[in-house]
Coordinates of C-alpha atoms in Angstrom, one line a residue:
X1 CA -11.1 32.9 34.7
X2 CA -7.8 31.7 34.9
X3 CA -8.2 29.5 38.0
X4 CA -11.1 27.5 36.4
X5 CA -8.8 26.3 33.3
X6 CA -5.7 26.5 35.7
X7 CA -6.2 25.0 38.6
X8 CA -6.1 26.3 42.6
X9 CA -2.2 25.3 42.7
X10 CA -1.4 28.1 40.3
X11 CA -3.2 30.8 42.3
X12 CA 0.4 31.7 43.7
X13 CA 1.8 32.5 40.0
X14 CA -1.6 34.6 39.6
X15 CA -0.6 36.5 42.5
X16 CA 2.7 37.0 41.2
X17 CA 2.0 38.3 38.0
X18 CA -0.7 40.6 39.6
X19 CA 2.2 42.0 42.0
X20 CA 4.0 42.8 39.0
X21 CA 1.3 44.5 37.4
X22 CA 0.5 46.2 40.8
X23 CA 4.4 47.2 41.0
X24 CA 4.9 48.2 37.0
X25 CA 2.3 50.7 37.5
X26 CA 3.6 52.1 40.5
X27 CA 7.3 53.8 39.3
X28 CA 7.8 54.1 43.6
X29 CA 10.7 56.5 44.9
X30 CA 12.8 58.9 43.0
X31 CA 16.4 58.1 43.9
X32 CA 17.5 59.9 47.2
X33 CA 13.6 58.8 48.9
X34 CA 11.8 61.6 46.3
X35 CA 8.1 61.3 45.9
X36 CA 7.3 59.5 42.5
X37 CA 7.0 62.4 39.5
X38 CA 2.9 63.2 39.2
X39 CA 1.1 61.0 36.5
X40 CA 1.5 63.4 33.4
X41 CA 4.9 64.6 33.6
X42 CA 7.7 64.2 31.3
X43 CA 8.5 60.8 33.0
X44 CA 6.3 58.7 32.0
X45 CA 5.6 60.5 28.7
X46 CA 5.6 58.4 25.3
X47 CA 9.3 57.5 24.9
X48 CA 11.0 57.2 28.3
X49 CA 12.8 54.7 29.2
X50 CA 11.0 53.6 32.6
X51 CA 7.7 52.2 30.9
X52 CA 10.4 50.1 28.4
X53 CA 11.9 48.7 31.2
X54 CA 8.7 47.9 32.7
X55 CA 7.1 46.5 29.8
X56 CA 10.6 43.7 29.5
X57 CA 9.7 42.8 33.4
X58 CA 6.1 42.5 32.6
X59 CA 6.4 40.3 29.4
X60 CA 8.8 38.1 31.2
X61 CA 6.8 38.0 34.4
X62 CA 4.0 36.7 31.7
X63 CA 6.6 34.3 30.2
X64 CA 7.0 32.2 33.1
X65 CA 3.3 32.5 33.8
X66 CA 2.3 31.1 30.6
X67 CA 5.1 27.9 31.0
X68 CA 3.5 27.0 34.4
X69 CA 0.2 27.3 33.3
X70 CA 0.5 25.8 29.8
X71 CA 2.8 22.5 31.1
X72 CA 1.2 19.3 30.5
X73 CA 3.7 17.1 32.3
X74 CA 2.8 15.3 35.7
X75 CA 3.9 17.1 38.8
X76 CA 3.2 16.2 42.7
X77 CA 1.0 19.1 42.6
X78 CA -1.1 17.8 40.2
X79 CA -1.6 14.2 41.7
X80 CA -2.4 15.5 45.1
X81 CA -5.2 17.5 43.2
X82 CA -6.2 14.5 41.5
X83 CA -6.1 12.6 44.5
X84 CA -8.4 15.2 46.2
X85 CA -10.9 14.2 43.4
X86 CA -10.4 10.7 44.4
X87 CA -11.2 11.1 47.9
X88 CA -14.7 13.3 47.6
X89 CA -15.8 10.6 44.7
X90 CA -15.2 8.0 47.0
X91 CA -17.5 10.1 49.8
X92 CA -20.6 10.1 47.9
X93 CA -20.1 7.5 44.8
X94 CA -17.0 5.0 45.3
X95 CA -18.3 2.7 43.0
X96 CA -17.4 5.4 40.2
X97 CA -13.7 5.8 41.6
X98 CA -12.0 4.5 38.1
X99 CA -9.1 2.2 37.5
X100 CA -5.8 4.0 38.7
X101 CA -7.6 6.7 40.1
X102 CA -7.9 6.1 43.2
X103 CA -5.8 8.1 46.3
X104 CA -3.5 5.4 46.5
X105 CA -3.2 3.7 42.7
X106 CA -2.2 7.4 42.1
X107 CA 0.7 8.1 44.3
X108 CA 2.3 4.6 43.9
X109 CA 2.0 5.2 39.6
X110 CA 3.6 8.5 40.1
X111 CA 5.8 8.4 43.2
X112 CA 7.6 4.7 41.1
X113 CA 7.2 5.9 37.4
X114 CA 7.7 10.0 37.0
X115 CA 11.5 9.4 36.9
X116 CA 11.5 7.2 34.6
X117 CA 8.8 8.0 32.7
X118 CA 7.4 11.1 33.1
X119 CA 8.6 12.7 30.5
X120 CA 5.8 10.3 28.5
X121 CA 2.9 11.7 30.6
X122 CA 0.4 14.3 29.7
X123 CA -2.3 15.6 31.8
X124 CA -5.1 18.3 31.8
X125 CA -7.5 19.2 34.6
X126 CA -10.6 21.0 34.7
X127 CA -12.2 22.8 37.6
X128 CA -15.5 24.2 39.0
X129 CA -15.6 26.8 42.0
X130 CA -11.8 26.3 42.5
X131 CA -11.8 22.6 43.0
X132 CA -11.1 19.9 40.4
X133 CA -14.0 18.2 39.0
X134 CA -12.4 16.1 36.2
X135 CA -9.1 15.2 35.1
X136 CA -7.0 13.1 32.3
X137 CA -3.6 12.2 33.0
X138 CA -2.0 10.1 29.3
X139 CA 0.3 7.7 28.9
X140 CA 2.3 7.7 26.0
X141 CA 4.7 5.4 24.2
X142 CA 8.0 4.8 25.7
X143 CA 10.6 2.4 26.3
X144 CA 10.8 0.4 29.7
X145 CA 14.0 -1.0 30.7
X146 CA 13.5 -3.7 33.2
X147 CA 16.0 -5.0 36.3
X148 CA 17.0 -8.7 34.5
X149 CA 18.0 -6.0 31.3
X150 CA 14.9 -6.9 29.0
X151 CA 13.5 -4.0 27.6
X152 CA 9.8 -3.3 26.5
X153 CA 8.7 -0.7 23.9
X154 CA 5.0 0.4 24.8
X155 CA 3.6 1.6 21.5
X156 CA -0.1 2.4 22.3
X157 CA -1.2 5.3 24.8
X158 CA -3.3 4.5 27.9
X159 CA -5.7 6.6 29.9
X160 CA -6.4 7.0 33.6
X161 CA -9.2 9.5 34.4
X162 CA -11.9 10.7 37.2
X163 CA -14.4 13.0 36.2
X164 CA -17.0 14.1 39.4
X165 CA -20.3 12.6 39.0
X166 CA -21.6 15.9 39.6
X167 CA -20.6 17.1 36.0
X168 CA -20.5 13.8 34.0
X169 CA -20.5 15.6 31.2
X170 CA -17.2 16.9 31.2
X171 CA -15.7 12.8 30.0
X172 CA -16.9 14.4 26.4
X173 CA -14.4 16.8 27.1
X174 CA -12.0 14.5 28.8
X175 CA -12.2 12.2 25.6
X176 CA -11.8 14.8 23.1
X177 CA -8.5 15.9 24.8
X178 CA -7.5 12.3 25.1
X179 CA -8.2 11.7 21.5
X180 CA -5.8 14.8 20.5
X181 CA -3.2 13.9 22.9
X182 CA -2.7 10.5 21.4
X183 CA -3.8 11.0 17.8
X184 CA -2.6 8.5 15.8
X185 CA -2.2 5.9 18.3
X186 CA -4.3 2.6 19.8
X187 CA -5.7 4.1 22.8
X188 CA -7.2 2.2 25.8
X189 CA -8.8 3.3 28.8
X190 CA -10.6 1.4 31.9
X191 CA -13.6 3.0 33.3
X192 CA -15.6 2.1 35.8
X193 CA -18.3 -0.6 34.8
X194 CA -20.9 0.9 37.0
X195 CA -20.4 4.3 34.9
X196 CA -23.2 3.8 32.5
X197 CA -23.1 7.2 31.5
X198 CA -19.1 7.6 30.6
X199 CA -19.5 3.8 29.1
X200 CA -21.9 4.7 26.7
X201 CA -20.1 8.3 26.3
X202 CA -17.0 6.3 25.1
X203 CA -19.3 4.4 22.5
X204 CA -20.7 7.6 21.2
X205 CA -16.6 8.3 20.7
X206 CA -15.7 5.3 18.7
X207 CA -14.2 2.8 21.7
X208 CA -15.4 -0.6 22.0
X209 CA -14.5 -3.4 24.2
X210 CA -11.0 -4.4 24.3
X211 CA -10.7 -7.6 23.0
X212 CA -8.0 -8.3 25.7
X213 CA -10.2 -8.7 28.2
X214 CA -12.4 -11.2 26.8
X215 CA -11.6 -15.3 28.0
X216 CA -11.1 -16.5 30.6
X217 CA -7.5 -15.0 30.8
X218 CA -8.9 -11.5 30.1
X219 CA -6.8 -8.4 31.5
X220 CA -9.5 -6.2 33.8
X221 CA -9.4 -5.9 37.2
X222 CA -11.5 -6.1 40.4
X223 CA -11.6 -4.1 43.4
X224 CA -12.2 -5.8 46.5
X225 CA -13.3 -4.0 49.8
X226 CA -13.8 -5.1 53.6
X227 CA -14.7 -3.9 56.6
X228 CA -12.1 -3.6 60.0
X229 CA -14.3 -3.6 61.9
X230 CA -12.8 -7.6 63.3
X231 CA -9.7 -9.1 61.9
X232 CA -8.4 -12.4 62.4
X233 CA -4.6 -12.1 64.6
X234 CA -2.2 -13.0 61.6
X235 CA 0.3 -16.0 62.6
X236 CA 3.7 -16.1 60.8
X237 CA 6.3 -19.6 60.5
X238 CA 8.4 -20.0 63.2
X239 CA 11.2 -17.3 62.5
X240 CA 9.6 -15.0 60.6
X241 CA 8.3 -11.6 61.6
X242 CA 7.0 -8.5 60.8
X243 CA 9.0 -5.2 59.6
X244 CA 8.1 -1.9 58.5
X245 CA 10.3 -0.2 55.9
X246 CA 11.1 2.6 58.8
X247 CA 13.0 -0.3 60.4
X248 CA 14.3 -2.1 57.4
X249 CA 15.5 0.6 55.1
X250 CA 15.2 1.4 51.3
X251 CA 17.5 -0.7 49.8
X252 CA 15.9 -3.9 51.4
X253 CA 12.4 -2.5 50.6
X254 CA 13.0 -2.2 46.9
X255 CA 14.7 -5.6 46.9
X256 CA 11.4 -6.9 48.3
X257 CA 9.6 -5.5 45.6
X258 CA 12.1 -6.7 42.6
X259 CA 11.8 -10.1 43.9
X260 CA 8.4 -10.0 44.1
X261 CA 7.9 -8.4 41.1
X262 CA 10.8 -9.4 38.4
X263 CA 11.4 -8.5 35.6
X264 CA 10.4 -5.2 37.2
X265 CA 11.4 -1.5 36.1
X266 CA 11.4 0.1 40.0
X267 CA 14.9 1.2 41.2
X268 CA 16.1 3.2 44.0
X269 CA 14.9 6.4 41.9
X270 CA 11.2 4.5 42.0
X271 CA 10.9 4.0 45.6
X272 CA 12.4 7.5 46.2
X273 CA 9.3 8.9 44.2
X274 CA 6.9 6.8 46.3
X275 CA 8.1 7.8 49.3
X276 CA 7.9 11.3 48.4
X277 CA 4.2 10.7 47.2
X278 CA 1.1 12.2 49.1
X279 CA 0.3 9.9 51.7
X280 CA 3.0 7.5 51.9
X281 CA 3.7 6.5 55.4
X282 CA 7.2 4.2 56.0
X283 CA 5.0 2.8 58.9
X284 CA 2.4 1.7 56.8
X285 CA 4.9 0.0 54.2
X286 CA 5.1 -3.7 55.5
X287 CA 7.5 -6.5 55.0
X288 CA 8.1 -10.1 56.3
X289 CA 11.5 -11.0 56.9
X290 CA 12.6 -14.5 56.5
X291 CA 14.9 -16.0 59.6
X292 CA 17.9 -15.5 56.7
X293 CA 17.3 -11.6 56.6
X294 CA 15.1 -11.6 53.4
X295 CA 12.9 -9.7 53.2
X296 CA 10.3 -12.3 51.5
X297 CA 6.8 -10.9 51.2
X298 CA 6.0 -6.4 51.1
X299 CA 2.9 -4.5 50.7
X300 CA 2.5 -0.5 51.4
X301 CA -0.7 0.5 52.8
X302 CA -2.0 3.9 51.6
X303 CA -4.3 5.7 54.0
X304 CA -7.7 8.1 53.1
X305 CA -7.8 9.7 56.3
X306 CA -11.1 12.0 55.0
X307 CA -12.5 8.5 53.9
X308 CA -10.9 6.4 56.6
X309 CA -10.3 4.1 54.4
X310 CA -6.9 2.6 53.2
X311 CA -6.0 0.2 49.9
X312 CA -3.1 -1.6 49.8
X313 CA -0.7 -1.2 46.3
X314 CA 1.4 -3.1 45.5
X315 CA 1.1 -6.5 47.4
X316 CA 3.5 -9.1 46.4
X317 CA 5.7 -12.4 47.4
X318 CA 9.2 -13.1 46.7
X319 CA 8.7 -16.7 44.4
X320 CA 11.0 -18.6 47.0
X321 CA 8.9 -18.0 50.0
X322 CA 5.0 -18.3 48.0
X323 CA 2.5 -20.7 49.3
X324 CA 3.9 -20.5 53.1
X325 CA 1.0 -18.3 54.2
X326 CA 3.4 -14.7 54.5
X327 CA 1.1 -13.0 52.1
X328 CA -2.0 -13.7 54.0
X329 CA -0.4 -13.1 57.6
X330 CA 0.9 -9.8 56.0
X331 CA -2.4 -8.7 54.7
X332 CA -4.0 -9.2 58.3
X333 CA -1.1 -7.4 60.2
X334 CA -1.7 -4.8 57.8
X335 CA -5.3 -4.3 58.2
X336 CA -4.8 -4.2 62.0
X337 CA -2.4 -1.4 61.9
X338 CA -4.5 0.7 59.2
X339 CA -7.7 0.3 61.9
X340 CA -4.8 1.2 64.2
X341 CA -3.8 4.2 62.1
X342 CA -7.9 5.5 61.8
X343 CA -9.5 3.1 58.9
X344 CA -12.4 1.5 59.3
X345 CA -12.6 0.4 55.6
X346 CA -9.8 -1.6 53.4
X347 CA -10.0 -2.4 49.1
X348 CA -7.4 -3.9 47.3
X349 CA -7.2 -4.4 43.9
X350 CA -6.5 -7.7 41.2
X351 CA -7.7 -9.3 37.9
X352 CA -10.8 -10.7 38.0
X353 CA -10.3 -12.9 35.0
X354 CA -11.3 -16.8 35.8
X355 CA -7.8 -17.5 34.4
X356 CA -6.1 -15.9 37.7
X357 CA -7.4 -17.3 40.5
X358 CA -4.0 -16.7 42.8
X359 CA -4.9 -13.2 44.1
X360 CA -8.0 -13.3 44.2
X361 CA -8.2 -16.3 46.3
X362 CA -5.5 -14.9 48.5
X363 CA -7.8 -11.8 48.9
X364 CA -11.3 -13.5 49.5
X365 CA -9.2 -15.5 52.5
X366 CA -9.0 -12.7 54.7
X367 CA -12.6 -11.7 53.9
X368 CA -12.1 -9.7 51.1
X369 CA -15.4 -9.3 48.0
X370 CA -15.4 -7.7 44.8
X371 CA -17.3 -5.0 45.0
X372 CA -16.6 -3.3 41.4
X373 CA -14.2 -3.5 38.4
X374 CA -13.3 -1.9 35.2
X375 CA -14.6 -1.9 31.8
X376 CA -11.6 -2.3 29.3
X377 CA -11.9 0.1 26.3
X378 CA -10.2 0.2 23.0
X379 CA -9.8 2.4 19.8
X380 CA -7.6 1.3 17.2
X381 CA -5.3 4.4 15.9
X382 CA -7.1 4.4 12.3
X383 CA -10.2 5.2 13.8
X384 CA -12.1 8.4 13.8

């Protein structure tokens, strides 16, 4: 029983605990090398000392067991199960791979954020035959201190989840935890919009479209996708060139991304999450350098080697260097070293929105097409 509500990675604790059930009831050697005293005998009647001493191992062996298993914060181990899920949705139903779960949105969200904030995260996981089959990973309120010094207070929670279309009926379950987790609070989630079943699940729960995402400058996203099978040579300015973060280091790599991205919370810490996160590759993490030595445009490339597939997250363009073609010659380099690496298949993500046009225009020039996107979802914190 306890794998199915625990979870494969806690099969090691199991065996531990059993050990010390195995070894309580075996009282081994008499001192000297003496055979153990026959069941029955005066040792082990009522009142000894040995089964005391056994019983304060046992309960604390039981102890730790229960904090592993009972933990709701958001370990590597838990990703790299999650990410599992990810990658045998995508085999036989990618189009249900929701927002932020896929391999890669999930080890750049944890490797950049569990420092800072995981301490705000909740997650539960459930499990069929010893494999995940749906899971729920929370994001609670916090406060986010950003790199120019502005700080933001998130005060709603937000959801990322996968449940296995094999047992979509398990996002009842996957709501009702949600719902307890964040009781209290506006809660938003962003599945799928080809998930008819979850979307009208989440109805039946009281969540309705988030009126965020309406307008032309709504908030969802779309994922894109492409084959490799031929990709244009990319062609930089004269002086430019490519770099991987192997070569250029971690201090420039998480420059590239704050001048991309500023105001931006990733620091040092961030990046040294990511690049402990399943299936980061420094090789795969590419950067344009600028003839003055900045770095001026970076994406990271995550690889599905089961899927052969690979997504980039984040992609982004330091504001001086925009509109000289870097991004797109980056993009193109990148796909040729992800076929290089074993893809044969490449999604990106952006907003789909009318109202921002940039990416997605950036994306459709190297032969990028939407090929799904979310379904933003709302419940106020009065409700139900």
């Amino acid at each position: 029983m306890w794998p199915e509500v625990y979870g494969t990675r806690h099969l090691d604790a199991v065996r531990s605990v059993m050990a010390a059930l195995v070894f309580a009831s075996d009282p081994g050697p008499e001192p000297g090398g003496r055979e153990p005293t026959p069941a029955g005998s005066a040792r082990f009647a009522p009142g000894g000392r040995r089964p005391r001493k056994t019983g304060r191992r046992l309960c604390a062996v039981l102890a730790q067991w229960r904090t592993m298993a009972n933990s709701e914060l958001v370990t590597a181990a838990d990703v790299q199960l999650m990410q599992g899920l990810a990658q045998r949705v995508t085999a036989v139903r990618p189009d249900l791979v929701n927002s932020d779960a896929s391999f890669g949105e999930l080890a750049w969200n944890w490797g950049r954020g569990h420092a800072c904030d995981g301490a705000s995260w909740r997650r539960r996981l459930w499990f069929s035959g010893g494999e995940p089959v749906a899971w729920g990973w929370a994001r609670l309120p916090r406060r986010v201190r950003r790199n120019d010094g502005s700080v933001k207070d998130v005060t709603g929670a937000y959801l990322a989840y996968q449940v296995h279309p094999d047992h979509a009926g398990l996002v009842d379950e996957v709501i009702d935890w949600y719902d307890g987790t964040a009781a209290g609070l506006e809660r938003t989630v962003m599945p799928s919009a080809a998930d008819e079943f979850a979307l009208r699940r989440w109805a039946a729960h009281g969540y309705g479209t988030d009126p965020a995402s309406l307008g032309d400058a709504g908030s969802w996203t779309q994922l894109n996708e492409r084959d490799l099978t031929d990709v244009e040579r990319p062609v930089l300015p004269d002086g430019f060139r490519f770099r991987t973060a192997d070569e250029a280091g971690p201090e420039a790599a998480v420059q590239a991304h704050l001048d991309a991205w500023s105001p931006s919370a990733y620091t040092a810490e961030g990046y040294r999450g990511v690049r402990q996160a399943n299936g980061y590759r420094g090789d795969l993490h590419v950067l344009v350098e600028a003839p003055d030595g900045t770095m001026a445009s970076s994406t990271i490339m995550w690889l599905d080697e089961a899927n052969r597939t690979a997504q980039f997250e984040p992609v982004g363009t330091h504001r001086d260097y925009r509109r000289q073609g870097l991004a797109r010659a980056m993009l193109l380099h990148g796909m040729r070293l992800a076929r290089a690496a074993g893809a044969a298949h490449m999604t990106v993500a952006c907003l789909g929105a009318p109202g921002h046009p940039q990416a997605r225009g950036l994306y459709h020039s190297v032969g990028f097409r939407e090929f799904t996107r979310d379904a933003p979802l709302v419940r106020t914190g009065t409700a139900g």
